[in-house]
Amino acid sequence: MLTRNCLSLLLWVLFDGGLLTPLHTQPQEILEAEPRENVVPVPERRSSAQRVKRGWVWNQFFVLEEYMGSEPQYVGKLHSDLDKGVGTVKYTLSGDGAGTVFTIDETTGDIHAIRSLDREEKPFYTLRAQAVDVDTKKPLEPESEFIIKVQDINDNEPKFLDGPYVASVPEMSPVGAYVLQVKATDADDPTYGNSARVVYSILQGQPYFSIDPKTGVIRTALPNMDREVKEQYQVLIQAKDMGGQLGGLAGTTTVNITLTDVNDNPPRFPKSIFHLKVPETSHVGSAIGRIRAVDPDFGKNAEIEYNIVPGDGGNLFDITTDEYTQEGVIKLKKPLDFETKKAYTFKVEASNLHLDHRFHSVGPFKDTATVKINVLDMDEPPVFSKPMYTMEVYEDTPVGTIIGAVTAQDLDAGSSSVRYFMDWKSDVDYFKIDTTEGTIATNELLDRESTAQYNFSIIASKVSNPLLTSKVNVIINVLDVNEFPPEISVPYETSVCENAKPGQVIQTITAADKDLSPAGQRFSFKLSSEASNKPNFTVHDYRNNTAGIETRRNGYSRRQQELYFLPVVIEDSSYPVQSSTNTLTIRVCRCDSEGTIQSCNVEAIFLPVGLSTGALIAILLCIVILLVIVVLYVALRRQKKKDTLMTSKEDIRDNVIHYDDEGGGEEDTQAFDIGALRNPKVIEDNKIRRDIKPETLRFTRHRPPAEDNTDIRDFINQRLKENDIDPSAPPYDSLATYAYEGNGSVAESLSSIDSLTTEADQDYDYLSDWGPRFKILADMFGEESYNPDKVT
């Protein structure tokens, strides 16, 4: 207020108190001012011909905040030079807080604040003043704008807007290590006095931490603070305004400081020996015990790695770290057998994974303990030879076919027999198992399109203790059936040069299969067995589903052979294996020295230079006609011979073989008719003998048939029985002779081969004296008068 009053006095001395109107351009005059109060002189409006005095306009008033007086707080005064004090001028106030915060006396122009103000809520108010003629209601002066500023007092304490704070610092940090910076704000005016100047101090947390009074930076104050001793610290920070002087306002906050862990402690076993008892029935890979080393560190600094020190029994066990509990889990690597070994002893080492080089001087970050394991004798269930069985079967496999087997054994000292069963929970009716042998067979026809894989379980139990069982999983994959053989992909025809060398590849062939072959289908190529002995070409299987046709000769001649047919056998790798023989046609061609084919036609091979194609066709046509004539001639000769010599072949009654080497003109088939033996009562009439000369031909005499043929019938029946029961007789019809001539006959041989005389020189009447057996012969060859009328 003193400064403001002095300034008003100075202005009053410099100017004579006249008004200055800001809207006119005339020279300024000295305006009057009230040196002891806030006055806003309002300019006087005058005619343009008169000299104008301009009033000096105050542009800022001050009002004290938090005013607690009983009367309204005086702010300042408005005054116009046109106001003669007779009540003709009216003063008005508008703008921020006009009428609600600030009021004006319309006659005197005094401004008052009617309520307590808070600078932190609103630091200043902008208002506008106006002098109005009471009678005409017209403005006497232009509207003037001014500011009322609320002057600050120390009514706000410092506040920590971000508190309470959380911070951390590594344990074992040196003195002065940075922890955190806190900041307090004061709502008072920082430009006026010390109301907003804050000083920081620690009320609680010494002697562990310190704080910078001006910046609020918190640092460690003690060395080697150990997290394992104390981890959490709560520090109380105070911020005081007025520079920390007496009477200033203060605010507090808490800072929760945590010591973070560093690896400054090695792991230690709580005892030197760990005893474990393990049943011999423990499965391989199962956890049989746990040991633990204690590390007071935290997080990754407390991570421990366990290792078995090589020694007695260490190769049967393994140890891993439980990442949650940091325990050493001992697992079984191989099966235990109480009858073989009852106890094992080995050492385990525990060490930290993450080391801090600052603490290497403390010592080795590892410890060692001894583990003793005693094996307990148990009655164990059967053990399968595999943890899981996988089998394959083709979809067309007949019912009852064995596709595989499972095997389980009783490992106890007194081993018991094992029985196998299908797990009833599997609900698979397509397979069955032999309870004794463990063989799995199909129980129904399989359809791969319906079910491609079956998954079920097999249970094995001991006969001595059926409650001891073990289970194994069986997976059976149903395979598709290979139906189509592979074939050579086009081309089926290739060529070879006449000047080809041995081992030259003339064609690369591939195969195609109509089956939907699975990935990895392989084809194999080879020559057929009949072609492997011919040294012309060979097949080289490249084992990548392709093969090369290679030459095996040094040069080929088109004149000797134009075409070669190479049978190639191709097999696939599916089940059942399908193969096919594909014939590759190889044509011999004339090529130049570089292997380029020049000519492969027949004309260039067989004809001399200048022979036309028409001439070649005529020659070939003549050759074909000659071949046809020869074939027809041979066929006619064979047909004629068949008609003349094989006439009796169609007679199914006689089982006599025709032959043409008996002797001069003799035909025994006519001389000795087997039909007479079959039915003696039937005799052909007027049958001409063809085994004698034509000039001495006689006709047989008509004789009554022989009635007594019992001996012939018995003889024939006897021979039939002998042939029926003969084990060496062939299973087909053959010639059986039922004649009397030959060895054992009274008349010996009747054949005319050895006869020295003709029939005309012989007398056959004596045959009638030989008995009834030769009665028919006597009738046939007896003397008879020649009757030409009976010749047919």
Coordinates of N, CA and C in Angstrom, one line a residue, residues 68-237:
M68 N -11.4 -10.8 6.8 CA -12.3 -11.3 7.8 C -13.0 -10.2 8.5
G69 N -12.9 -8.9 8.0 CA -13.5 -7.7 8.7 C -15.0 -7.7 8.7
S70 N -15.6 -6.9 9.6 CA -17.1 -6.9 9.7 C -17.7 -6.0 8.6
E71 N -17.0 -5.1 8.1 CA -17.5 -4.2 7.1 C -16.9 -4.6 5.7
P72 N -17.6 -4.3 4.6 CA -17.1 -4.6 3.3 C -15.7 -4.0 3.1
Q73 N -14.8 -4.7 2.4 CA -13.4 -4.2 2.2 C -13.4 -3.2 1.1
Y74 N -12.8 -2.0 1.4 CA -12.8 -0.9 0.5 C -11.7 -1.2 -0.5
V75 N -12.1 -1.0 -1.8 CA -11.2 -1.4 -2.9 C -10.6 -0.1 -3.6
G76 N -11.4 0.8 -4.0 CA -11.0 2.0 -4.7 C -12.2 2.9 -5.0
K77 N -11.9 4.0 -5.8 CA -12.9 5.0 -6.1 C -12.8 5.4 -7.6
L78 N -14.0 5.6 -8.2 CA -14.1 6.1 -9.6 C -14.5 7.5 -9.5
H79 N -13.9 8.4 -10.4 CA -14.3 9.8 -10.4 C -14.1 10.4 -11.8
S80 N -15.0 11.2 -12.2 CA -14.9 11.9 -13.5 C -14.8 13.4 -13.3
D81 N -14.1 14.1 -14.1 CA -13.9 15.6 -14.0 C -15.3 16.3 -14.3
L82 N -16.2 15.6 -14.9 CA -17.5 16.2 -15.2 C -18.4 16.1 -14.0
D83 N -18.0 15.4 -13.0 CA -18.8 15.3 -11.8 C -18.5 16.5 -10.9
K84 N -19.5 17.4 -10.8 CA -19.3 18.6 -10.0 C -19.8 18.4 -8.5
G85 N -20.1 17.2 -8.2 CA -20.6 17.0 -6.9 C -22.0 17.4 -6.6
V86 N -22.8 17.5 -7.7 CA -24.2 18.0 -7.5 C -25.2 16.8 -7.8
G87 N -24.6 15.6 -8.0 CA -25.5 14.5 -8.2 C -26.0 14.3 -9.6
T88 N -25.3 14.9 -10.6 CA -25.8 14.7 -12.0 C -25.1 13.5 -12.7
V89 N -24.1 12.9 -12.0 CA -23.3 11.8 -12.6 C -23.6 10.5 -11.9
K90 N -23.8 9.5 -12.6 CA -24.1 8.2 -12.1 C -22.9 7.2 -12.5
Y91 N -22.3 6.5 -11.6 CA -21.3 5.6 -11.9 C -21.8 4.1 -11.9
T92 N -21.4 3.4 -12.9 CA -21.8 1.9 -13.1 C -20.6 1.0 -13.2
L93 N -20.8 -0.2 -12.7 CA -19.7 -1.2 -12.8 C -20.2 -2.5 -13.4
S94 N -19.4 -3.1 -14.3 CA -19.8 -4.3 -15.0 C -18.5 -5.2 -15.1
G95 N -18.7 -6.5 -15.4 CA -17.6 -7.4 -15.6 C -17.6 -8.5 -14.6
D96 N -16.4 -9.1 -14.3 CA -16.2 -10.2 -13.4 C -16.6 -9.8 -12.0
G97 N -17.6 -10.4 -11.4 CA -18.0 -10.2 -10.0 C -18.7 -8.9 -9.7
A98 N -19.1 -8.2 -10.8 CA -19.8 -6.9 -10.5 C -21.2 -7.3 -10.0
G99 N -21.5 -6.7 -8.8 CA -22.8 -6.9 -8.2 C -22.8 -8.1 -7.2
T100 N -21.9 -9.1 -7.4 CA -21.9 -10.3 -6.6 C -20.7 -10.2 -5.6
V101 N -19.5 -9.8 -6.2 CA -18.3 -9.7 -5.4 C -18.0 -8.3 -5.1
F102 N -18.1 -7.4 -6.1 CA -17.8 -6.0 -5.9 C -19.1 -5.2 -6.2
T103 N -19.2 -4.1 -5.4 CA -20.3 -3.1 -5.5 C -19.7 -1.7 -5.6
I104 N -20.5 -0.8 -6.2 CA -20.0 0.6 -6.4 C -21.2 1.5 -5.9
D105 N -20.7 2.6 -5.3 CA -21.7 3.6 -4.9 C -21.9 4.5 -6.2
E106 N -23.1 4.5 -6.7 CA -23.4 5.2 -8.0 C -23.2 6.7 -7.9
T107 N -23.2 7.2 -6.7 CA -23.0 8.7 -6.6 C -21.6 9.1 -6.3
T108 N -20.9 8.4 -5.4 CA -19.5 8.7 -5.1 C -18.5 7.9 -5.9
G109 N -18.9 6.8 -6.4 CA -17.9 6.0 -7.2 C -17.1 5.1 -6.3
D110 N -17.4 4.9 -5.0 CA -16.6 4.0 -4.2 C -16.9 2.6 -4.5
I111 N -15.8 1.7 -4.6 CA -15.9 0.3 -4.9 C -15.5 -0.5 -3.6
H112 N -16.4 -1.5 -3.2 CA -16.1 -2.3 -2.1 C -16.3 -3.8 -2.5
A113 N -15.5 -4.6 -1.8 CA -15.7 -6.1 -1.9 C -16.6 -6.6 -0.8
I114 N -17.7 -7.2 -1.2 CA -18.7 -7.6 -0.2 C -18.5 -9.0 0.3
R115 N -17.5 -9.8 -0.1 CA -17.3 -11.1 0.5 C -15.8 -11.4 0.4
S116 N -15.4 -12.4 1.2 CA -14.0 -12.8 1.3 C -13.6 -13.5 0.0
L117 N -12.4 -13.1 -0.5 CA -11.9 -13.6 -1.8 C -10.7 -14.6 -1.5
D118 N -10.6 -15.6 -2.4 CA -9.5 -16.6 -2.4 C -8.7 -16.5 -3.6
R119 N -7.4 -16.1 -3.5 CA -6.6 -15.9 -4.6 C -6.4 -17.2 -5.4
E120 N -6.3 -18.3 -4.6 CA -6.1 -19.6 -5.3 C -7.3 -20.0 -6.1
E121 N -8.5 -19.5 -5.8 CA -9.6 -19.7 -6.5 C -9.7 -18.9 -7.8
K122 N -9.4 -17.5 -7.6 CA -9.4 -16.6 -8.7 C -8.5 -15.5 -8.4
P123 N -7.4 -15.4 -9.1 CA -6.3 -14.4 -8.7 C -6.7 -12.9 -9.1
F124 N -7.5 -12.7 -10.0 CA -7.8 -11.3 -10.4 C -9.2 -11.3 -11.1
Y125 N -9.8 -10.0 -11.2 CA -11.1 -9.8 -11.8 C -10.9 -8.7 -12.7
T126 N -11.5 -8.8 -13.9 CA -11.5 -7.7 -14.9 C -12.9 -7.1 -14.9
L127 N -12.9 -5.7 -14.7 CA -14.2 -5.0 -14.6 C -14.1 -3.8 -15.6
R128 N -15.3 -3.2 -15.9 CA -15.5 -2.0 -16.7 C -16.3 -1.0 -16.0
A129 N -15.8 0.3 -16.0 CA -16.5 1.4 -15.3 C -17.1 2.4 -16.3
Q130 N -18.2 3.0 -16.0 CA -18.9 3.9 -16.9 C -19.5 5.1 -16.1
A131 N -19.3 6.3 -16.6 CA -20.0 7.5 -16.0 C -21.1 7.9 -16.9
V132 N -22.4 8.0 -16.3 CA -23.6 8.2 -17.1 C -24.3 9.4 -16.5
D133 N -24.8 10.2 -17.5 CA -25.7 11.4 -17.1 C -27.0 10.9 -16.5
V134 N -27.3 11.5 -15.3 CA -28.5 11.0 -14.6 C -29.7 11.3 -15.4
D135 N -29.8 12.5 -16.0 CA -31.0 12.9 -16.6 C -31.1 12.3 -18.0
T136 N -30.1 12.3 -18.8 CA -30.2 11.8 -20.2 C -29.9 10.3 -20.3
K137 N -29.4 9.7 -19.3 CA -29.0 8.3 -19.3 C -27.9 8.0 -20.4
K138 N -27.2 9.0 -20.8 CA -26.2 8.8 -21.8 C -24.8 8.8 -21.2
P139 N -23.9 8.1 -21.7 CA -22.5 8.0 -21.1 C -21.9 9.4 -21.3
L140 N -21.2 9.8 -20.2 CA -20.4 11.0 -20.2 C -19.0 10.7 -20.6
E141 N -18.6 9.6 -20.4 CA -17.2 9.2 -20.8 C -17.2 7.8 -21.4
P142 N -16.2 7.5 -22.2 CA -16.1 6.2 -22.8 C -15.9 5.1 -21.7
E143 N -16.3 3.9 -21.9 CA -16.2 2.8 -20.9 C -14.7 2.5 -20.7
S144 N -14.3 2.4 -19.4 CA -12.9 2.2 -19.1 C -12.8 0.8 -18.4
E145 N -11.8 0.0 -18.7 CA -11.5 -1.3 -18.2 C -10.4 -1.3 -17.2
F146 N -10.5 -2.0 -16.1 CA -9.5 -2.0 -15.1 C -9.5 -3.4 -14.5
I147 N -8.4 -3.7 -13.7 CA -8.3 -5.1 -13.1 C -8.2 -4.9 -11.6
I148 N -8.9 -5.8 -10.8 CA -8.7 -5.8 -9.4 C -8.0 -7.1 -9.1
K149 N -6.8 -7.1 -8.6 CA -6.0 -8.3 -8.3 C -6.1 -8.6 -6.8
V150 N -6.3 -9.9 -6.5 CA -6.4 -10.4 -5.2 C -5.0 -10.6 -4.6
Q151 N -4.6 -9.9 -3.6 CA -3.3 -10.0 -3.1 C -3.2 -11.2 -2.1
D152 N -2.1 -12.0 -2.3 CA -1.9 -13.3 -1.7 C -1.5 -13.1 -0.2
I153 N -1.9 -14.1 0.6 CA -1.4 -14.3 2.0 C -1.0 -15.8 2.1
N154 N -0.3 -16.1 3.1 CA 0.2 -17.5 3.2 C -0.9 -18.3 3.9
D155 N -1.8 -18.8 3.1 CA -3.0 -19.5 3.7 C -3.0 -21.0 3.2
N156 N -2.0 -21.5 2.4 CA -2.0 -22.8 1.9 C -0.7 -23.5 2.3
E157 N -0.8 -24.7 2.8 CA 0.4 -25.5 3.1 C 0.9 -26.3 1.9
P158 N 2.2 -26.7 1.8 CA 2.7 -27.5 0.7 C 2.0 -28.8 0.7
K159 N 1.8 -29.3 -0.5 CA 1.1 -30.7 -0.6 C 1.9 -31.5 -1.6
F160 N 2.0 -32.8 -1.2 CA 2.6 -33.8 -2.1 C 1.5 -34.5 -2.9
L161 N 1.4 -34.0 -4.2 CA 0.3 -34.5 -5.0 C 0.5 -35.9 -5.5
D162 N 1.8 -36.4 -5.5 CA 2.0 -37.8 -6.0 C 2.2 -38.8 -4.8
G163 N 2.1 -38.3 -3.6 CA 2.3 -39.2 -2.5 C 1.1 -40.1 -2.2
P164 N 1.2 -41.1 -1.4 CA 2.5 -41.6 -0.8 C 3.4 -42.3 -1.9
Y165 N 4.7 -42.3 -1.7 CA 5.6 -42.8 -2.7 C 6.0 -44.2 -2.4
V166 N 6.4 -44.9 -3.5 CA 7.0 -46.3 -3.4 C 8.3 -46.3 -4.2
A167 N 9.3 -46.7 -3.5 CA 10.7 -46.7 -4.2 C 11.4 -47.9 -3.8
S168 N 12.5 -48.2 -4.5 CA 13.3 -49.4 -4.2 C 14.8 -49.0 -4.5
V169 N 15.7 -49.7 -3.8 CA 17.1 -49.5 -3.9 C 17.8 -50.8 -3.7
P170 N 18.8 -51.2 -4.4 CA 19.4 -52.5 -4.2 C 20.1 -52.6 -2.8
E171 N 20.0 -53.8 -2.2 CA 20.7 -53.9 -1.0 C 22.2 -53.8 -1.2
M172 N 22.9 -53.5 -0.1 CA 24.4 -53.4 -0.1 C 24.8 -52.2 -1.0
S173 N 23.9 -51.3 -1.2 CA 24.3 -50.1 -2.0 C 25.2 -49.2 -1.2
P174 N 26.1 -48.4 -1.8 CA 26.9 -47.5 -1.1 C 26.2 -46.3 -0.6
V175 N 26.8 -45.5 0.3 CA 26.2 -44.3 0.8 C 26.0 -43.3 -0.3
G176 N 24.8 -42.7 -0.3 CA 24.5 -41.7 -1.3 C 23.9 -42.2 -2.6
A177 N 23.5 -43.5 -2.5 CA 22.8 -44.1 -3.7 C 21.5 -43.4 -3.9
Y178 N 21.1 -43.1 -5.1 CA 19.9 -42.4 -5.4 C 18.7 -43.4 -5.1
V179 N 17.7 -42.8 -4.5 CA 16.5 -43.6 -4.2 C 15.3 -43.0 -4.9
L180 N 14.9 -41.7 -4.7 CA 13.7 -41.2 -5.2 C 13.8 -39.7 -5.0
Q181 N 13.1 -38.9 -5.9 CA 12.9 -37.5 -5.7 C 11.4 -37.2 -5.5
V182 N 11.1 -36.5 -4.4 CA 9.8 -36.1 -4.0 C 9.6 -34.6 -4.4
K183 N 8.3 -34.2 -4.6 CA 8.1 -32.8 -4.9 C 6.7 -32.4 -4.3
A184 N 6.8 -31.2 -3.6 CA 5.6 -30.7 -2.9 C 5.3 -29.4 -3.6
T185 N 4.0 -29.1 -3.8 CA 3.5 -27.9 -4.4 C 2.8 -27.0 -3.4
D186 N 2.9 -25.7 -3.5 CA 2.2 -24.7 -2.6 C 1.4 -23.8 -3.5
A187 N 0.1 -23.7 -3.1 CA -0.9 -23.0 -3.9 C -0.7 -21.5 -3.8
D188 N 0.1 -21.0 -2.9 CA 0.3 -19.6 -2.7 C 1.1 -19.0 -3.9
D189 N 1.1 -17.6 -3.9 CA 1.7 -16.9 -5.0 C 3.2 -17.0 -4.9
P190 N 3.9 -17.7 -5.8 CA 5.4 -17.8 -5.7 C 6.1 -16.5 -6.0
T191 N 5.4 -15.5 -6.6 CA 6.1 -14.3 -6.9 C 5.9 -13.2 -5.8
Y192 N 5.2 -13.6 -4.8 CA 5.0 -12.6 -3.7 C 5.5 -13.2 -2.4
G193 N 6.5 -12.7 -1.8 CA 7.1 -13.1 -0.6 C 7.6 -14.6 -0.6
N194 N 7.6 -15.2 0.6 CA 8.1 -16.6 0.8 C 7.0 -17.6 1.0
S195 N 5.8 -17.2 0.7 CA 4.7 -18.1 1.0 C 4.8 -19.4 0.2
A196 N 5.4 -19.5 -0.9 CA 5.5 -20.7 -1.7 C 6.9 -21.3 -1.8
R197 N 7.8 -20.8 -1.0 CA 9.2 -21.3 -1.0 C 9.2 -22.5 0.0
V198 N 9.5 -23.8 -0.5 CA 9.3 -25.0 0.3 C 10.7 -25.5 0.6
V199 N 10.9 -26.1 1.8 CA 12.1 -26.7 2.3 C 11.7 -28.1 2.7
Y200 N 12.5 -29.2 2.3 CA 12.2 -30.6 2.6 C 13.1 -31.1 3.8
S201 N 12.5 -32.0 4.6 CA 13.2 -32.6 5.7 C 12.6 -33.9 6.0
I202 N 13.4 -34.8 6.7 CA 13.0 -36.2 7.1 C 12.6 -36.1 8.5
L203 N 11.3 -36.5 8.8 CA 10.8 -36.6 10.1 C 11.0 -38.1 10.7
Q204 N 11.0 -39.1 9.8 CA 11.2 -40.5 10.2 C 11.9 -41.2 9.1
G205 N 12.9 -42.0 9.4 CA 13.6 -42.8 8.5 C 15.1 -42.6 8.6
Q206 N 15.5 -41.8 9.5 CA 17.0 -41.7 9.8 C 17.4 -42.8 10.7
P207 N 18.6 -43.2 10.7 CA 19.8 -42.7 9.9 C 20.0 -43.4 8.6
Y208 N 18.9 -44.1 8.1 CA 19.1 -45.0 6.9 C 19.1 -44.1 5.6
F209 N 18.3 -43.0 5.6 CA 18.2 -42.2 4.4 C 18.3 -40.8 4.7
S210 N 18.6 -40.0 3.7 CA 18.7 -38.5 3.8 C 18.0 -37.9 2.6
I211 N 17.7 -36.5 2.7 CA 16.9 -35.9 1.7 C 17.6 -34.5 1.5
D212 N 17.6 -34.1 0.2 CA 18.1 -32.7 -0.1 C 17.0 -31.7 0.2
P213 N 17.3 -30.7 1.0 CA 16.2 -29.7 1.4 C 15.6 -29.0 0.3
K214 N 16.4 -28.7 -0.7 CA 15.8 -27.9 -1.8 C 15.2 -28.8 -3.0
T215 N 15.9 -29.8 -3.3 CA 15.4 -30.6 -4.5 C 14.5 -31.8 -4.1
G216 N 14.6 -32.2 -2.9 CA 13.7 -33.4 -2.5 C 14.2 -34.7 -2.9
V217 N 15.5 -34.8 -3.2 CA 16.1 -36.1 -3.6 C 16.5 -36.9 -2.4
I218 N 16.0 -38.1 -2.3 CA 16.3 -39.0 -1.2 C 17.4 -40.0 -1.6
R219 N 18.4 -40.1 -0.7 CA 19.5 -41.0 -0.9 C 19.8 -41.9 0.3
T220 N 20.5 -43.0 0.1 CA 20.9 -43.8 1.2 C 21.9 -43.1 2.1
A221 N 21.8 -43.4 3.4 CA 22.7 -42.7 4.3 C 23.6 -43.7 5.1
L222 N 23.3 -45.0 4.9 CA 24.1 -46.1 5.6 C 24.6 -47.1 4.6
P223 N 25.8 -47.6 4.7 CA 26.3 -48.6 3.8 C 25.9 -50.0 4.2
N224 N 25.9 -50.9 3.2 CA 25.7 -52.4 3.4 C 24.4 -52.7 4.1
M225 N 23.3 -52.0 3.7 CA 22.0 -52.4 4.2 C 21.6 -53.7 3.6
D226 N 21.3 -54.7 4.5 CA 21.1 -56.1 4.1 C 19.6 -56.4 4.0
R227 N 19.1 -56.8 2.8 CA 17.7 -57.1 2.7 C 17.3 -58.3 3.6
E228 N 18.2 -59.2 3.8 CA 17.9 -60.4 4.6 C 17.7 -60.0 6.1
V229 N 18.2 -58.8 6.5 CA 18.0 -58.3 7.8 C 16.8 -57.5 7.9
K230 N 16.6 -56.5 7.0 CA 15.4 -55.7 7.0 C 15.2 -55.3 5.5
E231 N 13.9 -55.6 5.1 CA 13.6 -55.3 3.6 C 12.8 -54.1 3.4
Q232 N 11.9 -53.7 4.3 CA 11.0 -52.6 4.1 C 11.4 -51.4 5.0
Y233 N 11.3 -50.2 4.5 CA 11.5 -49.0 5.3 C 10.4 -48.0 4.9
Q234 N 9.9 -47.3 6.0 CA 8.9 -46.3 5.7 C 9.5 -45.0 6.2
V235 N 9.7 -44.0 5.3 CA 10.3 -42.7 5.5 C 9.2 -41.6 5.5
L236 N 9.2 -40.8 6.5 CA 8.2 -39.6 6.6 C 8.9 -38.4 6.2
I237 N 8.4 -37.7 5.1 CA 9.0 -36.5 4.5 C 8.1 -35.3 4.8

